XYZ file of C-alpha atoms in Angstrom:
383
model
C 25.374 13.730 36.883
C 23.094 17.002 38.245
C 25.143 19.622 36.369
C 27.396 20.371 33.646
C 29.187 23.503 33.364
C 32.047 24.722 30.549
C 34.772 27.803 30.238
C 36.396 28.487 27.195
C 39.293 31.389 26.903
C 38.626 34.505 25.196
C 40.362 33.967 22.265
C 37.152 32.839 19.264
C 39.175 32.805 16.260
C 37.577 31.381 12.933
C 38.723 28.385 11.112
C 40.225 29.607 8.308
C 41.861 31.818 10.401
C 43.840 29.640 12.151
C 44.890 27.869 8.563
C 46.200 30.951 7.912
C 47.948 31.207 10.491
C 49.349 27.709 9.654
C 50.037 28.247 6.109
C 52.478 30.742 7.333
C 54.225 29.002 9.786
C 54.846 26.596 7.994
C 56.440 28.189 4.988
C 54.083 27.281 2.784
C 53.696 27.220 -1.384
C 50.474 28.594 -2.951
C 49.661 25.479 -3.453
C 49.893 24.135 -0.370
C 48.298 26.903 1.053
C 44.895 26.113 -1.126
C 45.387 22.545 0.138
C 45.594 23.384 3.826
C 42.780 25.609 4.218
C 40.762 22.900 2.119
C 41.620 20.612 4.595
C 40.297 22.690 7.366
C 36.801 23.832 5.370
C 35.415 20.559 5.244
C 36.406 19.615 8.894
C 33.319 20.658 10.175
C 34.655 23.403 12.479
C 33.846 27.590 12.163
C 35.644 28.319 15.079
C 38.044 27.550 17.773
C 38.878 28.543 21.157
C 42.674 29.044 22.630
C 44.791 30.463 25.185
C 47.044 31.568 22.585
C 45.694 35.396 20.852
C 49.095 33.817 18.489
C 46.824 32.194 15.891
C 44.562 34.843 14.914
C 47.091 37.776 14.646
C 50.212 38.048 11.793
C 53.860 37.255 12.266
C 55.190 40.156 14.182
C 52.099 40.712 16.717
C 52.742 36.984 18.259
C 53.376 36.759 22.154
C 53.399 32.963 22.247
C 55.479 32.085 19.561
C 58.758 33.741 18.161
C 58.241 36.820 15.565
C 60.143 35.347 12.878
C 60.219 33.085 10.099
C 59.206 29.518 11.138
C 58.227 30.375 14.547
C 61.808 30.115 15.331
C 63.321 28.949 18.083
C 60.219 26.648 18.042
C 58.595 26.918 22.058
C 59.884 23.548 23.780
C 57.959 21.926 26.215
C 59.181 23.578 29.489
C 57.270 27.104 28.168
C 54.447 25.305 26.767
C 53.654 23.724 30.288
C 54.327 27.075 31.826
C 51.575 28.658 29.795
C 49.483 25.503 30.878
C 50.044 26.675 34.300
C 49.254 29.737 34.102
C 46.058 29.043 32.298
C 44.842 26.083 33.331
C 43.240 26.817 36.778
C 41.301 30.380 35.786
C 39.755 28.325 32.849
C 38.873 25.200 35.264
C 37.705 27.167 37.744
C 35.212 29.300 35.600
C 33.809 25.720 34.523
C 33.081 24.966 38.051
C 31.311 27.847 38.851
C 29.295 27.652 35.394
C 28.413 24.244 37.152
C 27.682 25.648 40.299
C 25.666 27.718 39.562
C 22.813 25.170 38.312
C 23.165 24.121 41.708
C 22.066 26.673 44.572
C 20.931 23.828 46.901
C 24.777 22.629 46.664
C 27.300 23.900 49.016
C 31.646 23.530 47.465
C 32.386 23.018 51.462
C 29.571 19.909 50.738
C 32.396 18.104 47.691
C 33.928 15.320 49.190
C 35.795 14.228 46.219
C 37.768 15.979 43.149
C 38.381 14.257 39.984
C 40.597 16.269 37.582
C 41.139 15.383 34.069
C 43.722 16.261 31.348
C 46.313 14.965 28.725
C 47.687 18.650 27.662
C 49.886 19.922 30.703
C 51.256 18.358 33.648
C 52.866 20.059 37.453
C 52.737 19.118 40.489
C 51.408 20.539 43.126
C 49.197 20.006 40.339
C 46.167 21.459 39.374
C 43.837 19.509 41.931
C 45.353 20.805 44.665
C 45.733 24.235 42.999
C 41.598 24.154 42.403
C 41.404 22.798 46.746
C 42.866 25.832 47.392
C 41.838 28.338 44.709
C 37.498 27.351 45.352
C 37.543 26.494 49.394
C 37.024 23.054 49.162
C 37.661 21.561 51.918
C 41.692 20.069 52.683
C 40.556 16.413 53.176
C 38.459 16.145 49.714
C 39.504 13.080 48.645
C 42.001 14.345 45.168
C 41.748 11.618 41.875
C 44.125 12.447 38.427
C 43.532 11.005 35.253
C 45.909 12.010 33.190
C 47.492 11.629 29.688
C 44.358 9.401 28.879
C 43.406 11.359 26.021
C 39.873 12.243 24.405
C 38.208 9.331 26.541
C 39.317 10.482 29.441
C 36.197 11.992 30.671
C 34.053 8.345 30.834
C 36.442 6.811 32.799
C 36.614 10.342 35.475
C 32.787 9.326 34.933
C 33.474 5.492 36.263
C 35.764 6.602 39.266
C 32.655 9.274 40.449
C 30.237 6.531 39.569
C 32.137 3.653 41.933
C 32.902 6.726 44.838
C 28.676 7.315 44.847
C 27.697 3.903 45.077
C 30.645 3.476 47.794
C 30.007 6.147 49.495
C 25.453 7.084 48.945
C 26.057 10.553 50.237
C 29.338 11.275 48.013
C 29.188 14.197 46.251
C 32.017 14.549 42.875
C 33.123 16.957 41.681
C 34.878 16.254 37.565
C 36.622 18.507 36.101
C 37.959 18.010 32.752
C 40.500 20.743 31.439
C 42.722 20.982 28.378
C 44.836 23.386 26.106
C 45.151 21.800 23.318
C 46.139 24.428 20.846
C 49.307 24.858 23.074
C 50.733 21.982 21.395
C 51.134 22.857 17.496
C 53.670 20.932 15.896
C 54.947 22.396 13.135
C 54.937 19.949 10.703
C 53.857 19.082 7.352
C 53.155 15.200 8.261
C 49.240 14.375 7.185
C 48.396 13.442 10.827
C 50.144 16.257 12.451
C 48.351 18.774 9.500
C 44.984 16.822 10.601
C 45.379 17.100 13.820
C 46.730 21.271 14.017
C 43.144 21.730 12.084
C 40.631 20.218 15.088
C 41.473 20.554 18.432
C 40.983 23.548 20.576
C 40.683 24.641 24.152
C 37.848 24.521 26.788
C 37.318 23.121 30.295
C 34.150 21.303 31.706
C 33.052 20.168 35.133
C 30.597 18.188 36.183
C 28.715 17.120 40.007
C 28.182 13.673 40.044
C 25.817 12.519 43.742
C 23.703 9.295 44.008
C 20.789 11.258 44.100
C 18.974 13.444 40.863
C 19.455 17.590 41.258
C 16.820 19.071 43.142
C 15.462 20.967 40.258
C 16.284 20.134 36.596
C 17.346 17.266 34.446
C 20.562 14.516 35.697
C 21.727 12.074 33.845
C 21.792 8.548 35.799
C 24.977 6.667 34.989
C 23.502 3.168 33.764
C 25.983 1.233 32.668
C 30.055 1.402 30.897
C 31.605 -0.506 28.342
C 35.427 -0.429 26.868
C 37.200 -2.161 24.832
C 40.171 -1.857 22.292
C 41.185 -1.903 18.814
C 44.993 -3.551 19.039
C 45.059 -2.609 15.150
C 45.147 1.245 15.796
C 47.628 1.629 18.258
C 49.332 3.411 16.359
C 46.689 5.306 14.925
C 45.951 7.669 17.103
C 48.372 8.209 19.267
C 49.764 11.208 22.766
C 54.060 11.405 22.475
C 55.701 13.819 24.394
C 58.682 15.469 22.165
C 60.942 18.113 22.622
C 58.164 20.579 21.491
C 55.142 20.161 23.333
C 52.817 16.711 22.721
C 52.565 15.233 19.919
C 49.361 14.094 18.417
C 49.468 11.038 15.765
C 45.539 10.583 14.122
C 46.003 8.787 10.978
C 43.258 9.271 8.352
C 41.883 4.655 9.027
C 40.884 5.637 12.360
C 37.471 6.422 11.309
C 36.668 3.264 9.242
C 38.170 1.330 12.297
C 36.321 3.054 14.713
C 33.216 2.055 12.274
C 34.066 -1.549 11.889
C 34.438 -1.446 16.262
C 31.264 0.662 17.119
C 28.416 -1.854 16.280
C 30.274 -4.837 18.797
C 31.022 -1.865 21.757
C 27.488 -0.900 21.848
C 26.063 -4.726 21.517
C 28.861 -5.262 24.094
C 26.889 -2.285 26.445
C 23.802 -3.490 26.547
C 23.967 -7.476 26.212
C 22.580 -7.775 29.924
C 20.441 -4.234 29.751
C 16.931 -4.397 29.363
C 16.650 -1.703 25.947
C 18.212 -2.067 22.534
C 20.138 0.438 19.985
C 16.176 0.966 18.404
C 14.885 2.003 21.862
C 17.346 4.733 22.056
C 16.440 8.226 20.830
C 18.693 10.927 22.427
C 22.845 10.646 21.737
C 26.353 12.163 23.134
C 29.017 11.097 20.815
C 32.689 12.429 20.778
C 33.118 14.597 17.555
C 36.930 13.437 17.588
C 36.036 14.480 13.686
C 33.274 15.204 11.006
C 34.445 11.964 9.194
C 34.429 9.186 12.538
C 30.565 10.969 13.319
C 30.115 9.922 9.777
C 31.420 6.125 10.514
C 29.582 5.659 13.223
C 25.891 6.909 11.693
C 27.140 4.473 9.556
C 27.910 1.726 11.525
C 25.019 1.889 13.907
C 22.108 3.335 10.891
C 21.923 6.649 12.686
C 21.023 9.824 11.391
C 22.992 13.632 11.429
C 20.386 14.605 13.488
C 20.478 12.099 15.427
C 24.259 13.847 15.906
C 23.034 16.650 16.177
C 24.725 17.314 19.560
C 28.415 16.315 18.468
C 27.812 18.609 15.099
C 26.932 21.277 16.712
C 29.937 21.421 20.033
C 32.497 20.420 17.302
C 31.273 22.993 15.155
C 31.413 25.595 17.674
C 34.291 24.622 19.546
C 36.414 21.355 17.767
C 37.855 18.709 19.885
C 38.472 19.743 23.438
C 39.917 16.156 23.991
C 38.404 14.464 27.047
C 36.047 17.836 27.650
C 34.522 17.763 24.702
C 32.008 14.552 25.752
C 31.104 16.509 28.710
C 29.843 19.731 26.076
C 27.851 17.233 24.215
C 26.503 16.406 27.027
C 25.503 19.377 28.441
C 23.851 20.793 25.349
C 21.656 17.548 25.698
C 20.625 18.122 28.862
C 19.553 21.568 27.918
C 16.901 19.627 25.925
C 15.386 17.088 28.085
C 11.907 18.167 30.285
C 10.627 15.526 32.879
C 8.705 13.342 30.648
C 12.066 12.131 29.410
C 12.414 10.384 32.536
C 13.277 7.174 32.429
C 14.780 7.509 28.136
C 18.673 6.623 27.785
C 21.415 8.442 26.783
C 24.413 6.766 24.253
C 27.447 8.217 24.589
C 30.798 7.785 22.925
C 34.045 9.095 23.651
C 37.703 7.623 22.089
C 40.921 7.904 22.299
C 44.944 6.513 22.560
C 44.657 2.763 22.127
C 42.750 2.547 20.001
C 40.557 2.665 23.244
C 36.866 2.532 22.495
C 34.452 3.626 25.570
C 30.906 3.518 25.333
C 28.184 4.675 28.374
C 24.233 4.719 29.019
C 22.528 7.254 30.829
C 19.581 7.388 31.876
C 17.210 10.954 32.288
C 16.243 11.425 36.088
C 14.217 14.181 37.398
C 13.743 14.163 41.021
C 10.190 12.822 42.533
C 9.164 16.334 43.591
C 8.911 17.625 39.149
C 7.701 13.459 38.036
C 4.767 13.753 40.939
C 3.860 17.458 39.507
C 4.470 16.322 35.688
C 2.001 12.733 36.934
C -0.539 15.018 38.152
C -0.291 17.703 35.285
C -1.001 14.846 32.963
C -4.001 13.265 35.041
C -5.452 17.350 35.289
C -5.097 17.010 30.765
C -6.623 13.238 31.382
C -9.698 14.080 33.190
C -10.221 17.593 31.231
């Protein structure tokens, strides 16, 4: 993975301002509003991005939701999918452009595979075909869509990209994860829905995967993957299409289940590798929520500093489903130097099922940069 680009919609809204929108939409009384604001304050989120400006406006100035008490008639699936189709393509293009700016030596015409990932919208001909036209990709580019798998889907996209590169060494794979989670606000007083409404934001991330490291700057080699299921969590994290958008179930038991399963998942990932957990100093964990991050720290003996990239993404963006772990990897990439070459990076993501995904990445640099570092080190020793 040679570069990661990201993009967010223009509407960046403070978390407590979103809480005020939710309290109004749900027609909560004073006590209910206080409880809701407390939930938003402890979420670990300060801002979220959305394609809908309504979340930062009072009733009477809405563009998507009805300007009525209780937002009736509440928007249905068709209206939400129409909004997804309007916004998904331009956001995806911005993320790709941000990615490709980091790789001036790579032409878009050289892309051999395109993988699109999303669980927040569907249509056909879809985002993959629209991206081919918008980016000027070759019409024969091989397209794959990973849909409706939830927050761990970027890992499946990277598995596919890795397989393509192993099968065809000169493959260049463009992975694009685009999620417009805020289209799916559920007007419900159930605890699961209140939590979901408090966590999710909108964003897109694009990554370029090829067999060789980038000419300049750090890359991340996709070294190993392991997936597991916690069947007892089948009903605790789920994603269903209903009459009023896509309905997320995220129970309070999820952090505990992840805590119980994450140690075994890590052992299985590393079992056949010359790497132990104690050797790993860099982590890129999907910030599904503050309690999930804390549960993983307790289970694996990590610190909040180990998890700093995940907390930063959660604070500034919330949970953007599949795109989120790529944001964490982006921030980690920015801190790497040639001296980190060969260092292992441990990454996790989670989703419906309850699905636990783990991957081990290795920091890589082009030969020229590594050789230059070695020459510099020799000069230091000589002097």
